[in-house]
Coordinates of C-alpha atoms and ligand atoms in Angstrom, one line a residue:
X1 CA -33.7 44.3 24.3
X2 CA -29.9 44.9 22.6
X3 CA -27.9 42.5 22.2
X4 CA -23.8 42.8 21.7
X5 CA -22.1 40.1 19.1
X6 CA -18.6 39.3 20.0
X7 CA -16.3 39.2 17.8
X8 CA -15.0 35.0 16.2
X9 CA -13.7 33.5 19.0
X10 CA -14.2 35.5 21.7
X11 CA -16.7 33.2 24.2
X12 CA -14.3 32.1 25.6
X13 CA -14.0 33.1 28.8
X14 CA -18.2 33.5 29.1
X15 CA -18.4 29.8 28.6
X16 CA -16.4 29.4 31.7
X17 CA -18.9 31.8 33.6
X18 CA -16.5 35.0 33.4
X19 CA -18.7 38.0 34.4
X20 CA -16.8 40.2 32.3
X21 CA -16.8 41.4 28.5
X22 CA -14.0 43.7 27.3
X23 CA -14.6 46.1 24.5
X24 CA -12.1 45.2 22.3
X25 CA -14.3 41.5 22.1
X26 CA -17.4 43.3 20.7
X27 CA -18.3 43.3 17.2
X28 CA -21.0 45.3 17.2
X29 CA -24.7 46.3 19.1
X30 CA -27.6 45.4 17.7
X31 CA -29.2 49.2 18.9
X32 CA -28.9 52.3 21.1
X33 CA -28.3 50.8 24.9
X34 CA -28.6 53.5 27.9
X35 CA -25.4 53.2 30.1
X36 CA -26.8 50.3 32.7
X37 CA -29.3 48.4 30.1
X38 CA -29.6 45.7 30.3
X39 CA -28.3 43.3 26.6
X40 CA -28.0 40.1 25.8
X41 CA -24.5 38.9 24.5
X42 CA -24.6 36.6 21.6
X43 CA -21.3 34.5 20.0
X44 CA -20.2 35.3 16.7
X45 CA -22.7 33.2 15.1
X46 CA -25.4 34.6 17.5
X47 CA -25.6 31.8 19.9
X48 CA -27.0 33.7 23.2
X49 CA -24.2 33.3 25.9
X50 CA -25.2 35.8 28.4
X51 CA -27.1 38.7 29.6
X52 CA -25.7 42.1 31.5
X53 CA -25.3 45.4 32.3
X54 CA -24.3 47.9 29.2
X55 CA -21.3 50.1 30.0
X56 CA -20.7 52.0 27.3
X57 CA -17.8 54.3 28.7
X58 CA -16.2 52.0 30.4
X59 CA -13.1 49.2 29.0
X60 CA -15.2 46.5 30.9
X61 CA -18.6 47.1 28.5
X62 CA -20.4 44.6 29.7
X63 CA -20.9 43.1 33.1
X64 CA -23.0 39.8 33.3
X65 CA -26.2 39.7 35.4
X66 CA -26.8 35.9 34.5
X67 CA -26.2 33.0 32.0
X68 CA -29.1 31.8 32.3
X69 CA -31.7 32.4 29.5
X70 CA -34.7 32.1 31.0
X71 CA -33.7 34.9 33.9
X72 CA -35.3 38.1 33.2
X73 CA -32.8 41.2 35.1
X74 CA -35.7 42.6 37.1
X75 CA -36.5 43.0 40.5
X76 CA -37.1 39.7 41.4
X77 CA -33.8 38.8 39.8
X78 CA -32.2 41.3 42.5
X79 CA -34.4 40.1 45.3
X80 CA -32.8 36.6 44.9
X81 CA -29.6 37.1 44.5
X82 CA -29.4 39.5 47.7
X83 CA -31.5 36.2 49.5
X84 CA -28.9 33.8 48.6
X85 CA -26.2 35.8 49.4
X86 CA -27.5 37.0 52.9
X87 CA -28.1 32.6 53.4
X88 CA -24.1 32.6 52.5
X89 CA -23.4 34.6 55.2
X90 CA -25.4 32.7 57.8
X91 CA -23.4 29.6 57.1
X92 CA -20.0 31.2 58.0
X93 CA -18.9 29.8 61.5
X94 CA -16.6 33.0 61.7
X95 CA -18.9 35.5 61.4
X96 CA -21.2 33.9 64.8
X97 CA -20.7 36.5 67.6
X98 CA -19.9 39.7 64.6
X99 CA -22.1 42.0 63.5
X100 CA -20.4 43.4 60.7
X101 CA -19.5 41.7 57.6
X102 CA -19.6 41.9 53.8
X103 CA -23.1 41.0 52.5
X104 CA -22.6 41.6 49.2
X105 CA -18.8 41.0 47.6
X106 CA -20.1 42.6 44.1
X107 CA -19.1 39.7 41.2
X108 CA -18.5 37.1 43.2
X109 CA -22.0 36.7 44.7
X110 CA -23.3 37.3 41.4
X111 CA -24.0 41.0 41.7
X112 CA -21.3 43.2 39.6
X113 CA -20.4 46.4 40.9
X114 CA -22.4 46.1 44.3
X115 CA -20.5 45.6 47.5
X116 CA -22.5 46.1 50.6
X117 CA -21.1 45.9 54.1
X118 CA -23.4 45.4 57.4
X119 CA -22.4 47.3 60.1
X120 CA -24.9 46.2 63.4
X121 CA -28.2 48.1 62.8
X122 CA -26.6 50.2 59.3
X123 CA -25.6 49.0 55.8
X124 CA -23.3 50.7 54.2
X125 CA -23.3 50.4 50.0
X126 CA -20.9 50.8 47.2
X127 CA -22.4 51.2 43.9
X128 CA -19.1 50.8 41.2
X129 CA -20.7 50.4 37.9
X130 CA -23.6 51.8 35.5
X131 CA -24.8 49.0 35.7
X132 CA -25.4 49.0 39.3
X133 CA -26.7 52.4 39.4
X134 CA -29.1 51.3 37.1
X135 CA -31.0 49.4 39.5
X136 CA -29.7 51.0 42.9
X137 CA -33.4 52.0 43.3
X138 CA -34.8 48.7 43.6
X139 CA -31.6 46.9 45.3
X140 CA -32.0 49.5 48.0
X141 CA -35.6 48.5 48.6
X142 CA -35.0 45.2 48.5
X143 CA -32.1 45.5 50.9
X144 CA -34.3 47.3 53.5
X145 CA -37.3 44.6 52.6
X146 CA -35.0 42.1 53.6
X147 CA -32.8 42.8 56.5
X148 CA -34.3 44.8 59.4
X149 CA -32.0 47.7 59.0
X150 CA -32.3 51.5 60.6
X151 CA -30.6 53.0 57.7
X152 CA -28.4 52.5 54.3
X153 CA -25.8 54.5 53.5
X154 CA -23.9 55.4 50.7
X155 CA -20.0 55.4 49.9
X156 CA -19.8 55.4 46.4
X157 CA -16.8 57.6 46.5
X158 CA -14.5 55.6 44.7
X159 CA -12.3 56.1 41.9
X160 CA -14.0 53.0 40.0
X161 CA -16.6 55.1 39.2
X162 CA -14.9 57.2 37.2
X163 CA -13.9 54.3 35.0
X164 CA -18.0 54.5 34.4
X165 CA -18.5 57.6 33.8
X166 CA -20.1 58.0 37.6
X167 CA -19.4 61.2 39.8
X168 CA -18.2 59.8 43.3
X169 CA -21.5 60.3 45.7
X170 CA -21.9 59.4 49.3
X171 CA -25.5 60.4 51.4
X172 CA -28.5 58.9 52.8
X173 CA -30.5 56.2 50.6
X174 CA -32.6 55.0 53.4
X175 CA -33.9 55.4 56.9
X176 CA -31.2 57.6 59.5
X177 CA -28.1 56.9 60.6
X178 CA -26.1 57.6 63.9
X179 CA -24.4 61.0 64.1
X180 CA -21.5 59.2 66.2
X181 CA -19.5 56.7 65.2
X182 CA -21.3 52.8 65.4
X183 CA -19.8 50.6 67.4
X184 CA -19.8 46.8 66.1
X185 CA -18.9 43.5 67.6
X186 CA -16.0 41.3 66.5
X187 CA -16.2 38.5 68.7
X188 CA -14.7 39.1 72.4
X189 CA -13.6 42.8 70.7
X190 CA -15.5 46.0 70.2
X191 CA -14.6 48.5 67.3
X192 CA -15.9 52.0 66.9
X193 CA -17.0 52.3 62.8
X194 CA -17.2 55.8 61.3
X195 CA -18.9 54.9 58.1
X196 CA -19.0 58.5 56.8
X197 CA -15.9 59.8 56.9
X198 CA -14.0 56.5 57.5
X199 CA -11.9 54.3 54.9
X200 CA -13.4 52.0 52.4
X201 CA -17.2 51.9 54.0
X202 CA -15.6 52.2 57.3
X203 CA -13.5 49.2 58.0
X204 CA -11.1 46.4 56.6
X205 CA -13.5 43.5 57.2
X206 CA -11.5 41.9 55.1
X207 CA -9.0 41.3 57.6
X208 CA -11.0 39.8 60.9
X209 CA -10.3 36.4 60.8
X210 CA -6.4 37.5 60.4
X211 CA -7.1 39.6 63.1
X212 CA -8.8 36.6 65.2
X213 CA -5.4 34.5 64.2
X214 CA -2.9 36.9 65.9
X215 CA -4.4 36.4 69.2
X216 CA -2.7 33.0 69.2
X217 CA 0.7 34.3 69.1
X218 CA 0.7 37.9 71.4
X219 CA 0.4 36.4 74.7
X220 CA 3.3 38.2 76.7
X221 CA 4.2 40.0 73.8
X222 CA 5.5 43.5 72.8
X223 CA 3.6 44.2 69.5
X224 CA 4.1 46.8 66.8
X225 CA 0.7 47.5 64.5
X226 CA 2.5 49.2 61.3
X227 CA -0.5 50.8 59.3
X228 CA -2.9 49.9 61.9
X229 CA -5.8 52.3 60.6
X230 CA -8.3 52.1 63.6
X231 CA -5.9 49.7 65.7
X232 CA -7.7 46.6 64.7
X233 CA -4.7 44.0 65.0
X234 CA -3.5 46.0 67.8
X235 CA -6.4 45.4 69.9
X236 CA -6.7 41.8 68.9
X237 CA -3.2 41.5 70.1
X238 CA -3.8 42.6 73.6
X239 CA -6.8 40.1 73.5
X240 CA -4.5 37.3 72.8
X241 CA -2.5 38.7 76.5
X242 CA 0.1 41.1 74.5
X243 CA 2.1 43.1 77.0
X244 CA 2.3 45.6 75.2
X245 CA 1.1 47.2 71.4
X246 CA 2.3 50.5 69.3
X247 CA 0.1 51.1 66.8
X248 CA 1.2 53.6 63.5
X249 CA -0.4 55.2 60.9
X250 CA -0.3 58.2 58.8
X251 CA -4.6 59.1 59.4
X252 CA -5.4 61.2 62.4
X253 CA -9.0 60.2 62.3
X254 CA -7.9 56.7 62.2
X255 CA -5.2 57.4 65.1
X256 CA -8.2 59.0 67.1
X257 CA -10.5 56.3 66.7
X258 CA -7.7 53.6 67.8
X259 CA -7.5 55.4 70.9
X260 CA -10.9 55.5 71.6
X261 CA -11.1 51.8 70.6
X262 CA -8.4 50.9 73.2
X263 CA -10.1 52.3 75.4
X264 CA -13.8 50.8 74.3
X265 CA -11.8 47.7 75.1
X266 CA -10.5 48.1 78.5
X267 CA -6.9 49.0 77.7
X268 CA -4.8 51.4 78.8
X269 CA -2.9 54.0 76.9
X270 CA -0.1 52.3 78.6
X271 CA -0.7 49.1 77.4
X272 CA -1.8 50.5 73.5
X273 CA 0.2 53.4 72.2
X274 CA -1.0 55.3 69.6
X275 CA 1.4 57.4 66.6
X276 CA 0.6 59.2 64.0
X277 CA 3.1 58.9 61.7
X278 CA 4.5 57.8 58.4
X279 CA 5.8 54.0 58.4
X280 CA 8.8 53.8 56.5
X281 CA 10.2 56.8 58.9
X282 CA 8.5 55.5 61.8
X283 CA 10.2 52.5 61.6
X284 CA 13.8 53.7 60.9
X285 CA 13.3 55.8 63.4
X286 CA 13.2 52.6 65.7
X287 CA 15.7 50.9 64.8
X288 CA 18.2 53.4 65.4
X289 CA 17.1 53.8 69.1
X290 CA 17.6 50.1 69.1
X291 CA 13.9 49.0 70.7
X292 CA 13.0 46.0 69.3
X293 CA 9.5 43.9 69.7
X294 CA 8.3 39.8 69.5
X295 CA 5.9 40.6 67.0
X296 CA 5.3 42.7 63.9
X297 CA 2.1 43.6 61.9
X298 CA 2.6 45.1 58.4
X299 CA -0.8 45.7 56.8
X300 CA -0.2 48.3 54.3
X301 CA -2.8 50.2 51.9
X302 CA -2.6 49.0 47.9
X303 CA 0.7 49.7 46.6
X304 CA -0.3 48.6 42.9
X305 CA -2.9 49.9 41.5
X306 CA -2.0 48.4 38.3
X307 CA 0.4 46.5 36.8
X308 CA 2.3 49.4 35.4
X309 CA 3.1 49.7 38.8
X310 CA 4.1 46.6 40.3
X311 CA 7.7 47.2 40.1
X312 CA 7.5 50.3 41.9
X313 CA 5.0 48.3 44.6
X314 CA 7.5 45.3 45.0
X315 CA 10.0 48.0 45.9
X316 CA 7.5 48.8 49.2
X317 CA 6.7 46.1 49.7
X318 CA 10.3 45.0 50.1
X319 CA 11.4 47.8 52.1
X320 CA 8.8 47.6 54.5
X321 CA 9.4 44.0 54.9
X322 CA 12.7 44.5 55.5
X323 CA 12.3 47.3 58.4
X324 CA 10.0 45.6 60.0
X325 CA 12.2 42.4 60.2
X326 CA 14.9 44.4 61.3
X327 CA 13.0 44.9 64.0
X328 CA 12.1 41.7 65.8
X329 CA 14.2 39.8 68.4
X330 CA 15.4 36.7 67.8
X331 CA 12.2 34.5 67.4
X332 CA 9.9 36.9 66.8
X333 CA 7.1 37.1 64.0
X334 CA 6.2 39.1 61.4
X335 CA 2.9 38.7 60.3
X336 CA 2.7 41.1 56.6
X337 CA 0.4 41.5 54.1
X338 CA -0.5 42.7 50.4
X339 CA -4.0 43.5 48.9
X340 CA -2.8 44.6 45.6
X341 CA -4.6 42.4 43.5
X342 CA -1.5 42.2 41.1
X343 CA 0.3 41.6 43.3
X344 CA 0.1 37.4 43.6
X345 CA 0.7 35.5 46.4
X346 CA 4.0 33.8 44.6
X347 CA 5.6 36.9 43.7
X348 CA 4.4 38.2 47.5
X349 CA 6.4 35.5 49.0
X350 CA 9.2 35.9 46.8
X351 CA 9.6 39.9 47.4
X352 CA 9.1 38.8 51.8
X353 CA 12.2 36.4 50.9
X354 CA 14.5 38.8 49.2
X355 CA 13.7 41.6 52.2
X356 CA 14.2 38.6 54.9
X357 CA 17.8 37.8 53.1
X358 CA 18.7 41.5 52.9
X359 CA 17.7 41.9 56.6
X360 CA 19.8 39.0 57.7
X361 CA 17.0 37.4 58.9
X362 CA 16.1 33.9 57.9
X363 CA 12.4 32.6 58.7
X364 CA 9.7 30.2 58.1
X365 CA 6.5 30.5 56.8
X366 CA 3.9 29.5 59.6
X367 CA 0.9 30.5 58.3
X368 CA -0.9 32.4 54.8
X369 CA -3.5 34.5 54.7
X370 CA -6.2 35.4 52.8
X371 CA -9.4 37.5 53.0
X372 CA -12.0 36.4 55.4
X373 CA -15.1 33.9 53.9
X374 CA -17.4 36.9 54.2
X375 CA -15.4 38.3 51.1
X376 CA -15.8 35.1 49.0
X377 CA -14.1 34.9 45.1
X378 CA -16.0 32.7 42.6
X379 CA -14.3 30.4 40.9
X380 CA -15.2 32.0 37.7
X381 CA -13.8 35.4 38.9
X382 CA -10.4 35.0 40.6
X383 CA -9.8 38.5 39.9
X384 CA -12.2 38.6 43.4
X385 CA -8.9 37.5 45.3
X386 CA -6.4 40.5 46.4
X387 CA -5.7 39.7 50.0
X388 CA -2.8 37.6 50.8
X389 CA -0.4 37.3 54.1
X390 CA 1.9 35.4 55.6
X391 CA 3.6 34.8 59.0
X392 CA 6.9 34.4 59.2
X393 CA 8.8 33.3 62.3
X394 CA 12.6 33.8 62.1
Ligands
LIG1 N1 -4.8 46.7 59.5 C1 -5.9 47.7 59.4 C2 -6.1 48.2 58.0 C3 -4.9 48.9 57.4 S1 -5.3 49.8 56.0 C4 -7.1 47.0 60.0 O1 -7.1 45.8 60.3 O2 -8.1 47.8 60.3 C5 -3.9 50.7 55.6 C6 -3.6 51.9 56.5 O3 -2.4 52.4 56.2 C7 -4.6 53.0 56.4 O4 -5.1 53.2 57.7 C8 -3.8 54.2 56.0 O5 -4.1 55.4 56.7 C9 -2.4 53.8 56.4 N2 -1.3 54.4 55.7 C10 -1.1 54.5 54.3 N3 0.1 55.0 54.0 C11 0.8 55.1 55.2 C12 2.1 55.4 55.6 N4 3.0 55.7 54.7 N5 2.5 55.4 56.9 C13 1.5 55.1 57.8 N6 0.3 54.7 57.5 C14 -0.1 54.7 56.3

């Protein structure tokens, strides 16, 4: 097998069970490594620290499989891993009565660069890095070894991959799926999940248990759903007794599929109202005809991508924050989010703050969010934390 030498003092952040290696911390390779071998990664005086996946093309050129010495990266390796953390998933009281949920949160369940997400009957894979790809063969049979599944599909069309020297690919790996899209169960609610042509692999799971906590605060409510992709909060909203919800966003599919999920739900088109348009506008729009609402839902898509861009993103951020404020009676909530990773919960807060003061509108923080325990972050990665929110009563 390679190995990789770091460079004097850069173990580090491996002693402390960081999956990650950097290139600029490599001082050499021992031998020729295929994009996705597996190496062993040995100190600067060639004490063995770790073993991963080789990524040549990629800034992040190694990603650990395990620190453990005596485990070989084989199929058994995979086998286990994917055991323990389907067993993590049976121990989240949330999750009873759902049948779609993260199975697989990539680093933080051990597994770099593999994020799979159940949907009923379906499982739906991302595979980010070489490394991954390396061994989607056997984490694919050992996926449908393990959980009784009628088919896995791919989505592996992010821009990650290009990072690795990966085309994007989605298709078939396993079985046959559904022409139509799957309907799942979140609890008391129903979605409709189109896991081809949908966002991420189909839908924010990331965001149920926020979506479970605004129930307790819609009863007799008029609700607006800013960004609402398939009108998730919107119909979790009119579970919780809302009088009313208007959901927005910019996707026609996902506008479509919130209709038919209102309706999958028992609501009328009275009751949810569906828009397809751009936020910022939409919500101008509003204020000037003066309607107003008790409770407002931002949950916009990642305005930082990196942290070149953060300035640019607190500028959204604030703006949006600001409208959507504007728009509440007296009393009324605003429940807002971020899942730009660079974006930290602090400097979150702070830019909510600065659009409450320019609004006029002074509030408390009730409640923060985060994403739910399905998506859980290692302590040795905390890079695995993006999500945050917060609810704000003025
Ligand atoms: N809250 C949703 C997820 C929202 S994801 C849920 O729980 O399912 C962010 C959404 O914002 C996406 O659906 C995307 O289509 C939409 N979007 C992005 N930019 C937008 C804009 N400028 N105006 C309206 N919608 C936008």
């Amino acid at each position: 097998m390679a190995s990789v030498s770091l460079k004097p003092q850069r173990e580090k952040s491996l002693l402390r069970k960081h999956p990650w290696v950097f290139s600029g911390a490599i001082r050499d390779v021992s031998e020729a490594a295929a994009p996705g071998e597996t190496v062993d990664i040995l100190s600067s005086d060639g004490t063995w620290l770790a073993r991963g996946a080789f990524s040549p093309h990629s800034q992040i050129i190694v990603r650990v499989w395990t620190f453990d010495p005596a485990e070989t990266v084989s199929p058994v390796f995979f086998s286990k891993r994917i055991q323990t953390a389907v067993s993590l998933r049976h121990t989240i009281p949330s999750l009873s009565g759902c049948d779609a949920y993260r199975l697989i949160n990539a680093e933080s369940d051990g597994l770099p660069g593999i994020v799979v997400d159940r949907y009923g009957p379906v499982l739906v894979c991302q595979f980010l890095t070489v490394g991954a790809e390396f061994w989607k063969e056997i984490i694919i049979k050992e996926l449908a070894r393990q959980i009784p599944v009628r088919g896995i599909y791919e989505r592996s069309d992010v821009n990650a991959r290009l990072k690795e020297n990966l085309k994007k690919r989605t298709g078939l790996l396993y079985g046959d799926i559904p022409s139509e899209p799957l309907k799942i169960r979140e609890g008391s609610a129903a979605f409709l999940v189109d896991i081809r042509q949908g966002q991420k692999t189909g839908f924010y799971l990331d965001q149920r248990e926020n979506r479970t906590a605004l129930a307790d605060y819609t009863l007799g409510k008029d609700v607006l759903n800013g960004f609402s992709y398939t009108g998730g909060f919107g119909i979790w909203a009119m579970v919780g007794g809302a009088s009313s919800v208007l959901n927005i966003d910019s996707s026609e599919s996902a506008i479509d599929l919130a209709r038919r999920n209102a309706e999958l739900n028992g609501f009328s088109e009275n009751q949810v109202k569906n828009t397809k348009a751009d936020v910022f506008s939409a919500l101008r729009q509003i204020r000037e005809s003066g309607r107003r609402f008790d409770v407002v839902v931002l949950d916009p898509p990642k305005f930082a991508d990196s942290r070149a861009h953060l300035d640019r993103a607190c500028r959204g951020y604030k703006d949006i924050n600001r409208l959507g404020l504007g728009l509440l009676r007296e009393g009324g909530l605003l429940m807002t989010f971020s899942c730009s990773a660079h974006v930290l919960p602090e400097l979150f807060q702070k830019v909510v703050a600065d659009a409450a003061l320019d609004a006029g509108r002074p509030g408390v923080i009730l409640h923060r969010f985060g994403q739910s325990a399905d998506h859980p972050v290692s302590l040795s990665f905390p890079e695995g934390t993006y999500l945050k929110g917060l609810l704000i009563k003025v």
